[in-house]
Coordinates of C-alpha atoms and ligand atoms in Angstrom, one line a residue:
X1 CA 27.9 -14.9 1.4
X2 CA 27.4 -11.3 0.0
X3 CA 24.6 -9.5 0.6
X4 CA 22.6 -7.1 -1.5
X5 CA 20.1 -4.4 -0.4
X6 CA 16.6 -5.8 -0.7
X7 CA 14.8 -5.4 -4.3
X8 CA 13.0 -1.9 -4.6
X9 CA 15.3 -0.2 -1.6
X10 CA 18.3 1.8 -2.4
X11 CA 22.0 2.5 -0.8
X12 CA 22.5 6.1 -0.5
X13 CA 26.6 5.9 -1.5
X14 CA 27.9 9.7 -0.5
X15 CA 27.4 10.9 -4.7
X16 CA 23.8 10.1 -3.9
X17 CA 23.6 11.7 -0.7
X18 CA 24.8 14.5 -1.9
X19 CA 21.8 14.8 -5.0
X20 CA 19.2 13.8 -1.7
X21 CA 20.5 16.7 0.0
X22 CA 20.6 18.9 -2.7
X23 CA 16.5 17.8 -3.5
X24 CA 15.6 18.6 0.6
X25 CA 17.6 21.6 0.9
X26 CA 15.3 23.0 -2.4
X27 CA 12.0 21.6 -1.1
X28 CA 12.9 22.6 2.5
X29 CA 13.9 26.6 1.2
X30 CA 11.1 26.6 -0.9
X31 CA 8.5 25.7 1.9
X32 CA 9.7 28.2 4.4
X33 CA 9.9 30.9 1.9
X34 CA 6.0 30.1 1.4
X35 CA 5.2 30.5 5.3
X36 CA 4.9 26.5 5.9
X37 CA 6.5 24.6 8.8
X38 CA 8.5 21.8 9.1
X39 CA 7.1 18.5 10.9
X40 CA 7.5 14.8 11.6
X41 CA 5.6 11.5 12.7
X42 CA 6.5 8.2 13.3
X43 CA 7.7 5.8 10.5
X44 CA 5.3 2.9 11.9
X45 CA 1.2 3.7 12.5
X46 CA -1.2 1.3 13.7
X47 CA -2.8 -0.5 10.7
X48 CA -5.7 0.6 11.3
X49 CA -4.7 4.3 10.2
X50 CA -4.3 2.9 6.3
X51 CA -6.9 0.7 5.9
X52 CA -9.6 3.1 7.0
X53 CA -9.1 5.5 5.0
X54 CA -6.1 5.6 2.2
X55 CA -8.3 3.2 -0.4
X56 CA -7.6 -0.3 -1.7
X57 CA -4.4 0.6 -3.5
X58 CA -2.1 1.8 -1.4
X59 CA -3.4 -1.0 1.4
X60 CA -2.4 -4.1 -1.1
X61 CA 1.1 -2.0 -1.2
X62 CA 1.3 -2.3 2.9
X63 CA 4.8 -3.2 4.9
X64 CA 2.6 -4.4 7.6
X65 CA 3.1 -7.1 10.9
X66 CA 2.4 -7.7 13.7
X67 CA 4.6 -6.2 16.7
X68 CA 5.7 -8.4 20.1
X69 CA 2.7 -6.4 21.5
X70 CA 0.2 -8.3 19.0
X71 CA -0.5 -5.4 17.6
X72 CA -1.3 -4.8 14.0
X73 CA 1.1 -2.0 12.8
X74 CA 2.0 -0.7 9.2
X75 CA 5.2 1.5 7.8
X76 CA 3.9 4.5 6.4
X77 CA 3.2 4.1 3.1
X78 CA 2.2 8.0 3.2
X79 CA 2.1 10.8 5.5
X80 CA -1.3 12.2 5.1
X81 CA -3.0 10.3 7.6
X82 CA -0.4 10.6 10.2
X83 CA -1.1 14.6 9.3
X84 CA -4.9 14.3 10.0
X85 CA -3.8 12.3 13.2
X86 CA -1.8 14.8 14.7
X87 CA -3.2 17.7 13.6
X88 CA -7.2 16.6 15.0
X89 CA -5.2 15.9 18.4
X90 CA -3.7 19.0 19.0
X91 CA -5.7 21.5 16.8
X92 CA -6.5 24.0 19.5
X93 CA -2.7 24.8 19.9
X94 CA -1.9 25.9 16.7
X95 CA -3.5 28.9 14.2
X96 CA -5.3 28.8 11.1
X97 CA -4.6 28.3 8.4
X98 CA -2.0 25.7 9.8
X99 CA 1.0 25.4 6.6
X100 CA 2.9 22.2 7.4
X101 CA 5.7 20.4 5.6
X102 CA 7.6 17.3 6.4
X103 CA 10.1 15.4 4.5
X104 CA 9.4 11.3 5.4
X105 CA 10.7 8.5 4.0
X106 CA 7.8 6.0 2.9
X107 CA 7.3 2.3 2.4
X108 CA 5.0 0.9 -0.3
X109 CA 5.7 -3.1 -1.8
X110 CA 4.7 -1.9 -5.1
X111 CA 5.4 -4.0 -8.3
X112 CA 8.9 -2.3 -9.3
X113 CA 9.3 -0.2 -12.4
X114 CA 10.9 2.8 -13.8
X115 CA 10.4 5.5 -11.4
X116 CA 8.6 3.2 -8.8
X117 CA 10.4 2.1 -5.7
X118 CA 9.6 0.3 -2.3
X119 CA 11.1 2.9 -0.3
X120 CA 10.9 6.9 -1.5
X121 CA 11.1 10.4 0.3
X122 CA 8.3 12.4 0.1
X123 CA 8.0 16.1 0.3
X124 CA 4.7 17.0 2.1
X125 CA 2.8 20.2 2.0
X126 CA -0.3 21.0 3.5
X127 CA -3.1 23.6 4.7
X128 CA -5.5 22.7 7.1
X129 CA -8.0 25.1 8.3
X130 CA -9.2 26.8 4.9
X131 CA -12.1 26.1 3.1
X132 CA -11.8 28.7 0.0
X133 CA -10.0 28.0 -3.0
X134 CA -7.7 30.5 -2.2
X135 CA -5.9 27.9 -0.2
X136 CA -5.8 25.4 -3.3
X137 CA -4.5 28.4 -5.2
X138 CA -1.5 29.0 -2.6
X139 CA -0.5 25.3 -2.3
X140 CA -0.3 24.5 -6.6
X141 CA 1.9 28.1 -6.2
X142 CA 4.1 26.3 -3.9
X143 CA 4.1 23.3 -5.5
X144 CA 5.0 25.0 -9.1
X145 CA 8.1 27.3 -7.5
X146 CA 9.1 24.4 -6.0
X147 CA 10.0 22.4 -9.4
X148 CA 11.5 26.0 -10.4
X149 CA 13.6 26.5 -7.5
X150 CA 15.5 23.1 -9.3
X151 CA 16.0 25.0 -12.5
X152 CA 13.1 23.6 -14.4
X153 CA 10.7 26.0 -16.5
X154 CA 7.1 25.7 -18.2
X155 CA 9.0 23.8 -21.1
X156 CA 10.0 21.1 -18.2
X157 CA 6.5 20.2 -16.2
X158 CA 2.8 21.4 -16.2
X159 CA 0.7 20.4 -13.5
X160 CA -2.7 18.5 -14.7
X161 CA -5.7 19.9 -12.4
X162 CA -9.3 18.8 -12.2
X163 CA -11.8 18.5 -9.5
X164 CA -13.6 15.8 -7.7
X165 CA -16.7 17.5 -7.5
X166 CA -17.0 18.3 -11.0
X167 CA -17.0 14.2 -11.8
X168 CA -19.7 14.0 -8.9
X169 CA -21.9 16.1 -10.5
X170 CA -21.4 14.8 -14.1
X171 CA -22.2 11.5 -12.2
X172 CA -25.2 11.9 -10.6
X173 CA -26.5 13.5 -14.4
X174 CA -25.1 10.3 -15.8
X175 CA -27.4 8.5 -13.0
X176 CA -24.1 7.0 -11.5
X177 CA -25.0 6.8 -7.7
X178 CA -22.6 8.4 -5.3
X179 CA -21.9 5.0 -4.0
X180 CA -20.1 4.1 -6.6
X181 CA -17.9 7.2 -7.1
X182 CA -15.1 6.1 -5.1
X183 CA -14.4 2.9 -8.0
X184 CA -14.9 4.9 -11.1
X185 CA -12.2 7.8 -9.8
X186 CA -10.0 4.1 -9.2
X187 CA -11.2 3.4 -12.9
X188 CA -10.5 6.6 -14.2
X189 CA -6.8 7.2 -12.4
X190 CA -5.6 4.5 -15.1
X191 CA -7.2 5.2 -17.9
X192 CA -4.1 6.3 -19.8
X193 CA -2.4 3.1 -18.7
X194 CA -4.9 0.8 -19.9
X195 CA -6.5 -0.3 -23.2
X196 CA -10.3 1.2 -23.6
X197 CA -11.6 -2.5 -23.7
X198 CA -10.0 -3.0 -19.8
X199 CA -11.5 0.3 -18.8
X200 CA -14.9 -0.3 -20.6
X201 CA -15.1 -4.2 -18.8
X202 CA -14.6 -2.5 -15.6
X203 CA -17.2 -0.1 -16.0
X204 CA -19.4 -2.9 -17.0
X205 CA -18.5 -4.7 -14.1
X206 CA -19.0 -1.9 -11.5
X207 CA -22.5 -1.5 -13.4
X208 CA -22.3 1.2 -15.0
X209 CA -24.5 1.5 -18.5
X210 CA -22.3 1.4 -21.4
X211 CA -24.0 5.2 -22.1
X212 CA -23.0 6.5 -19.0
X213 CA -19.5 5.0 -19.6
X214 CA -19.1 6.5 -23.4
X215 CA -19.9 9.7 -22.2
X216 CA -17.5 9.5 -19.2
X217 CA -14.5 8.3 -20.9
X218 CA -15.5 11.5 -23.7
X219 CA -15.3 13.6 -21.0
X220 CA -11.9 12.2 -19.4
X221 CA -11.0 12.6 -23.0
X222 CA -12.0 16.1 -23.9
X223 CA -13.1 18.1 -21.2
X224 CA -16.5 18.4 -23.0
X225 CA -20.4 17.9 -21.2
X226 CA -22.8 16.1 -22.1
X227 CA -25.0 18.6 -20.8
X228 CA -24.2 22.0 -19.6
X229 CA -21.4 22.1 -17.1
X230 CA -22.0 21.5 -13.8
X231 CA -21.9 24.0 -10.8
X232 CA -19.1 22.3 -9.5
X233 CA -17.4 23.9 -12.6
X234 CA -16.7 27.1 -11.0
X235 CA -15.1 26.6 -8.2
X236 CA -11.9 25.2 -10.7
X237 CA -12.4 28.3 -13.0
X238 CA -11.9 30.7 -10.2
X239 CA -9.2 28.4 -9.0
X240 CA -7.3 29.0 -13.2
X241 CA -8.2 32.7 -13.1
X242 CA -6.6 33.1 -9.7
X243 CA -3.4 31.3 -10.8
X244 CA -3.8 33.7 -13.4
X245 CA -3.6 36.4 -10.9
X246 CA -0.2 34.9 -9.8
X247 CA 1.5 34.6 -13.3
X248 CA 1.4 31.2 -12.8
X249 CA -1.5 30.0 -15.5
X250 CA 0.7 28.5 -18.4
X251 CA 2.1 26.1 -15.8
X252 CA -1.4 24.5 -15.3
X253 CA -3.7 22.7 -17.4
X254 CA -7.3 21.1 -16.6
X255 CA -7.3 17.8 -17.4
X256 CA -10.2 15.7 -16.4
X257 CA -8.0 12.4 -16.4
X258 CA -6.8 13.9 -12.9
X259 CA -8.4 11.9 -10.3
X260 CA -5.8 10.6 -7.7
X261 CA -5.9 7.3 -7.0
X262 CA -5.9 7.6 -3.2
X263 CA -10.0 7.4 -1.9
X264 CA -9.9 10.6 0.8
X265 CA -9.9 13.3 -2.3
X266 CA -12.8 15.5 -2.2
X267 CA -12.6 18.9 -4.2
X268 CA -9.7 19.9 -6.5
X269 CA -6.9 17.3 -7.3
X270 CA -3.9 17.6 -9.3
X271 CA -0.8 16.0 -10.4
X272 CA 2.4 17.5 -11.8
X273 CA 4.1 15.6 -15.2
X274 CA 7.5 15.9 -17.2
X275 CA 5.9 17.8 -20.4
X276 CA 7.2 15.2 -22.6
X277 CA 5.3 12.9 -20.4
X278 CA 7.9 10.8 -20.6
X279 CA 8.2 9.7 -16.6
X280 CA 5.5 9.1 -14.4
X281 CA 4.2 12.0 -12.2
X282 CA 6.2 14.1 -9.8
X283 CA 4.0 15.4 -7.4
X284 CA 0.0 14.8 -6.7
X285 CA -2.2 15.9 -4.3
X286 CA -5.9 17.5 -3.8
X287 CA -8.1 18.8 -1.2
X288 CA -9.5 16.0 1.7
X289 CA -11.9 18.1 3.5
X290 CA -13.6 14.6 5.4
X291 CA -10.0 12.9 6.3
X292 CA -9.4 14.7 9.9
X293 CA -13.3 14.0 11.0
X294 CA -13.0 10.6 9.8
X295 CA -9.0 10.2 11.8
X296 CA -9.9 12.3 14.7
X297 CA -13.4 13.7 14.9
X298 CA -12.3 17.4 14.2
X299 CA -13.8 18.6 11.3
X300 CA -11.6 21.1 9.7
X301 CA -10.9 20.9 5.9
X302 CA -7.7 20.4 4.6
X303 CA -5.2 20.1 1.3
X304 CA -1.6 19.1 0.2
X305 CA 0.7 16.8 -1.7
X306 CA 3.1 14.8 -1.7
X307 CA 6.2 15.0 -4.3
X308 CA 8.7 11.9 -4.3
X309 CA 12.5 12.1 -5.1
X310 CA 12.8 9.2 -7.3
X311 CA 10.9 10.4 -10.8
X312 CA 11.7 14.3 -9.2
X313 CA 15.7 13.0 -9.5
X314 CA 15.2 11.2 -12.8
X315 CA 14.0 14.5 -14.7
X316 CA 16.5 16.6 -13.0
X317 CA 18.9 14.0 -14.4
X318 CA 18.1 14.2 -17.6
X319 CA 17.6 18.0 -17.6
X320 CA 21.6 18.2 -16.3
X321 CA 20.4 20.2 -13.3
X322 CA 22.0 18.1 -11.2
X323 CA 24.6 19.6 -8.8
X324 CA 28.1 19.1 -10.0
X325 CA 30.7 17.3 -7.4
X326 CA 32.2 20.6 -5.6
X327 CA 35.5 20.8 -4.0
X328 CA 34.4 18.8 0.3
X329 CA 37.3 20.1 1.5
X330 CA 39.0 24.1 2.0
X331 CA 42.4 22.8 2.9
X332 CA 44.3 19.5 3.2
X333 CA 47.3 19.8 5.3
X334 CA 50.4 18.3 3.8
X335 CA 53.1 17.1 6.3
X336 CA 56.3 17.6 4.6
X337 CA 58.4 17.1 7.7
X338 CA 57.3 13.8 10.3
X339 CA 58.7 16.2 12.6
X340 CA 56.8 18.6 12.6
X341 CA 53.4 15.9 12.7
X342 CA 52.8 17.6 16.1
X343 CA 52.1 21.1 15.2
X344 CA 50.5 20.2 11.7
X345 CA 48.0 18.7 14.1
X346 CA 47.5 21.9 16.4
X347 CA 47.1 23.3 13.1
X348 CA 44.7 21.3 11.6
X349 CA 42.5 21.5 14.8
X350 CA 42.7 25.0 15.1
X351 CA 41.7 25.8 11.4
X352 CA 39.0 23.2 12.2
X353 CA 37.8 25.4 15.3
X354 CA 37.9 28.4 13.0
X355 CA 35.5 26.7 10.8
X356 CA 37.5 25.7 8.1
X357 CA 37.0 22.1 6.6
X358 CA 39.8 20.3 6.5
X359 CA 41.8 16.7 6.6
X360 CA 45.5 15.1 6.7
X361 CA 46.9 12.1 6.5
X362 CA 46.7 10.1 9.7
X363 CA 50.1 8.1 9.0
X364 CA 53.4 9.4 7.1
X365 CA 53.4 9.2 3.6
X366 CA 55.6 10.9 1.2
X367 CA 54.6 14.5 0.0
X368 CA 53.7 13.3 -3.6
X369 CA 50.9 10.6 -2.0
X370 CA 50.0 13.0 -0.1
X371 CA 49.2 15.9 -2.9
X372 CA 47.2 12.9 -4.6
X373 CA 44.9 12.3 -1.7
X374 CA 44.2 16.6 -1.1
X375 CA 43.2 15.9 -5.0
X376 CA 41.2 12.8 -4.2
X377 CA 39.5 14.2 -1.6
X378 CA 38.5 17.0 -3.2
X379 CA 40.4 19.9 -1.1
X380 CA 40.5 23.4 -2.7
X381 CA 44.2 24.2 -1.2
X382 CA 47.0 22.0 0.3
X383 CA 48.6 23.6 3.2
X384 CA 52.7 22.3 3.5
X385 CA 54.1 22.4 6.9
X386 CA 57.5 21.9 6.1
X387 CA 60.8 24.1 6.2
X388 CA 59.7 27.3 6.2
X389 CA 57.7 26.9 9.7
X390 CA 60.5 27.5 12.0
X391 CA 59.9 31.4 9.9
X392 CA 55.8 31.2 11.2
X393 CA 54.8 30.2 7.8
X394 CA 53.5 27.9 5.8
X395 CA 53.0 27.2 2.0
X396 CA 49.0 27.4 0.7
X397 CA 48.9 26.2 -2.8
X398 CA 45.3 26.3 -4.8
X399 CA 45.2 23.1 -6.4
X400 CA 43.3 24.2 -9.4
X401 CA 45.4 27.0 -10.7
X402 CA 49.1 25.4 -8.8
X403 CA 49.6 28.8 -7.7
X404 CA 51.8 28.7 -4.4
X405 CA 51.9 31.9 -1.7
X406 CA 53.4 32.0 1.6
X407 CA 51.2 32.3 4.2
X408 CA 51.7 33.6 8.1
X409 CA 50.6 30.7 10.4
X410 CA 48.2 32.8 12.8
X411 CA 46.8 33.9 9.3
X412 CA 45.8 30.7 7.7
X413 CA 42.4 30.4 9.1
X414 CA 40.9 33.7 7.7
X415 CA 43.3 32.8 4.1
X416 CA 41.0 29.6 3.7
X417 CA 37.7 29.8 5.0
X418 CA 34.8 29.1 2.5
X419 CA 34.1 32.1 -0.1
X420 CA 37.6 33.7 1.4
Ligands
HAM501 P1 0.8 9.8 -4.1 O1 0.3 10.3 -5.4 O2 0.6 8.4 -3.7 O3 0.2 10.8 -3.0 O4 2.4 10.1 -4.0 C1 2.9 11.4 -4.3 C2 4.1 11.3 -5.1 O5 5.1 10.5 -4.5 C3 4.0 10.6 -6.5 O6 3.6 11.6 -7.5 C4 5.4 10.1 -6.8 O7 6.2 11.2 -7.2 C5 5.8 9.8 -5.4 N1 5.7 8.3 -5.2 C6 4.6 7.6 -4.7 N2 4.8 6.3 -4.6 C7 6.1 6.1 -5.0 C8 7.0 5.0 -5.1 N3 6.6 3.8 -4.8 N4 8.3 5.2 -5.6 C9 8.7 6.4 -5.9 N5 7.9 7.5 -5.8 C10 6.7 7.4 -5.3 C11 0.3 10.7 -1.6 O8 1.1 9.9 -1.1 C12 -0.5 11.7 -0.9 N6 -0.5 11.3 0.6 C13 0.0 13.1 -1.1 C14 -0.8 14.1 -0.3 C15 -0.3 14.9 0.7 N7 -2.1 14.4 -0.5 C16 -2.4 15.4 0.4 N8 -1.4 15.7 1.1

């Protein structure tokens, strides 16, 4: 019987390593540049940890059982909580603003589609410990050099902001009790994947007046009050003026569609989308300034998002920013002479030691199969031990241009190091 991989979870063949590495070598360069700090948790959490406080969503998408222990335990399905977690058990230790970043893999049974997986990795930033909008301001920077560091400009992505507060306060003016905020952010997250009839019998359901709904799905729609704008308003235009500040204004946009669909959100949110918007998005996040009191009784407030390889890969795909197979090895040693197997070995392990990358074959082969596998394997040089040894040399030959030299044993090492 042949097995597969299960639906939704992918094999990571080396080709694909290689474009995962690529991705957390960007995100990983890009957060340290910024100040932030790299950190981990566990991949399973008590269930408990989800159901509190993540919303209904992401809890129907839970890889959750129960251990030999009996207890109930979930695989993450995102990092954030674990964040609020650790952070509220260990907050005196560490200085504030605290700037994390962790790169977890993450397990959600969603219903498959394009850009939707069971498993992903995640880049995580957040800031806990700042209150001003400053903070928001830093974290959308990162988030936005991030995508550049990849190659992609402001004709590639734009990054959707709005702010929780702001649809509070249009809320409570539409006489939409705070109870009931929570569902209609859940309503309004997929509004632009559903038909206005859906939307509209939701609302109705939720009982909400078919007034107050017209005039929120006018403002999802257009950014325009009812009224005049609420106070909330200001907060998110000094956050626009301050990306200003930065040079970084074209790349945002506010967009009161922008809600997140995860339930801890409490101030500015945002998403960031292919400009054709084309795939879904590639990053989202928003400020949670409740989620460590409710996790771990410290009340500090907090911000961050989460960016997933999967759509992140698909756009970078399409864009051909994608790194190109590279030569994986500097040298392949050719054994011209069975003979002479023992000192192509001393050789090979000494330009090893020296730090230069390099392979042979492990059983005698003729010269010409062995050529093709320093191809195959993607050396930059073949190194022939052969006749001319008994002289101290050997024969280095670059395999893209052919060209051959002859090269003094005790010099091979600094002939083929990397960028030599
Ligand atoms: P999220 O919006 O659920 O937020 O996920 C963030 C990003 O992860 C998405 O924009 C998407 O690129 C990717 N993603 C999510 N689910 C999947 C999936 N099933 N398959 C492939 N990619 C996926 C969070 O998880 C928040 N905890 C982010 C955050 C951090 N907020 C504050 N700090």
């Amino acid at each position: 019987m042949a097995f597969q991989s299960l639906p939704g979870f992918r094999d990571f063949y080396p080709g694909d390593c290689a474009v995962r590495n690529h991705i957390f070598a960007r995100w990983r360069e890009t957060a340290v540049r910024y100040g932030f700090r790299e950190y981990d948790g566990p991949p399973l959490e008590p269930l408990e940890l989800y159901t509190v406080k993540s919303g209904e969503e992401i809890v129907g998408q839970l890889y959750n059982f129960e251990d030999k222990g009996g207890r109930a335990v979930a695989l993450r399905p995102e990092l954030t909580p674990t964040l609020a977690r650790m952070v509220g058990a260990r907050e005196r230790d560490y200085k504030k603003p605290i700037k994390w970043f962790a790169i977890p893999q993450l397990f959600r049974y969603e219903r498959q589609q394009r850009g939707r997986l069971r498993e992903h990795f995640q880049f995580n930033a957040d800031i806990i410990g700042e209150k001003d909008v400053g903070a928001d301001v830093e974290l959308v920077a990162l988030l936005i050099d991030t995508l550049r560091g990849f190659g992609l400009t402001r004709e590639d992505f734009v990054v959707r902001v709005s702010d929780r507060r702001v649809w509070s306060g249009l809320l409570r003016e539409l006489g939409v009790g705070d109870e009931r905020h929570a569902a209609v952010f859940a309503i309004v997250d997929k509004i632009e994947r559903e038909e206005e009839a859906v939307t509209q019998k939701k609302f109705g359901a939720l009982g909400v007046s078919s007034a107050a709904a017209t005039a929120i799905l006018r403002f999802a729609g257009t950014g325009q009050f009812e009224k005049a704008a609420p106070a909330e308003m200001e907060t998110l235009e000094r956050f626009l003026a301050l990306m200003g500040h930065k040079g970084l204004d074209d790349f945002v946009r506010f967009d009161p569609k922008i809600v997140r669909g995860l339930a801890y959100y409490t101030g500015i949110v945002f998403e960031a989308f292919d400009r054709k918007g084309k795939l879904r998005a590639i990053a989202g996040g928003g400020r949670y300034d409740n989620l460590l009191k409710l996790v771990s009784g410290v009340d500090l407030p907090a911000l961050g998002f989460g960016m997933g390889d999967v759509v992140l890969g698909e756009l970078l795909k399409e864009r051909n920013l994608l790194p190109q197979d590279g030569p994986r090895l500097d040298a392949y040693v050719v054994i011209a002479k069975e003979a002479l197997r023992p000192q192509a070995l001393k050789l090979v392990h000494d330009l090893r030691d020296a730090g230069v990358a390099c392979d042979y074959a492990l059983t005698a082969g003729k010269v010409g199969k062995q050529f093709e596998l320093a191809a195959a394997f993607g050396a930059r040089h073949a190194v022939v031990v052969g006749d001319e040894w008994a002289q101290g040399l050997a024969t280095v030959k670059c395999l893209a241009t052919r060209e051959e030299t002859k090269v003094e044993i005790a010099r091979l090492a600094a002939r083929l190091r990397p960028g030599s």
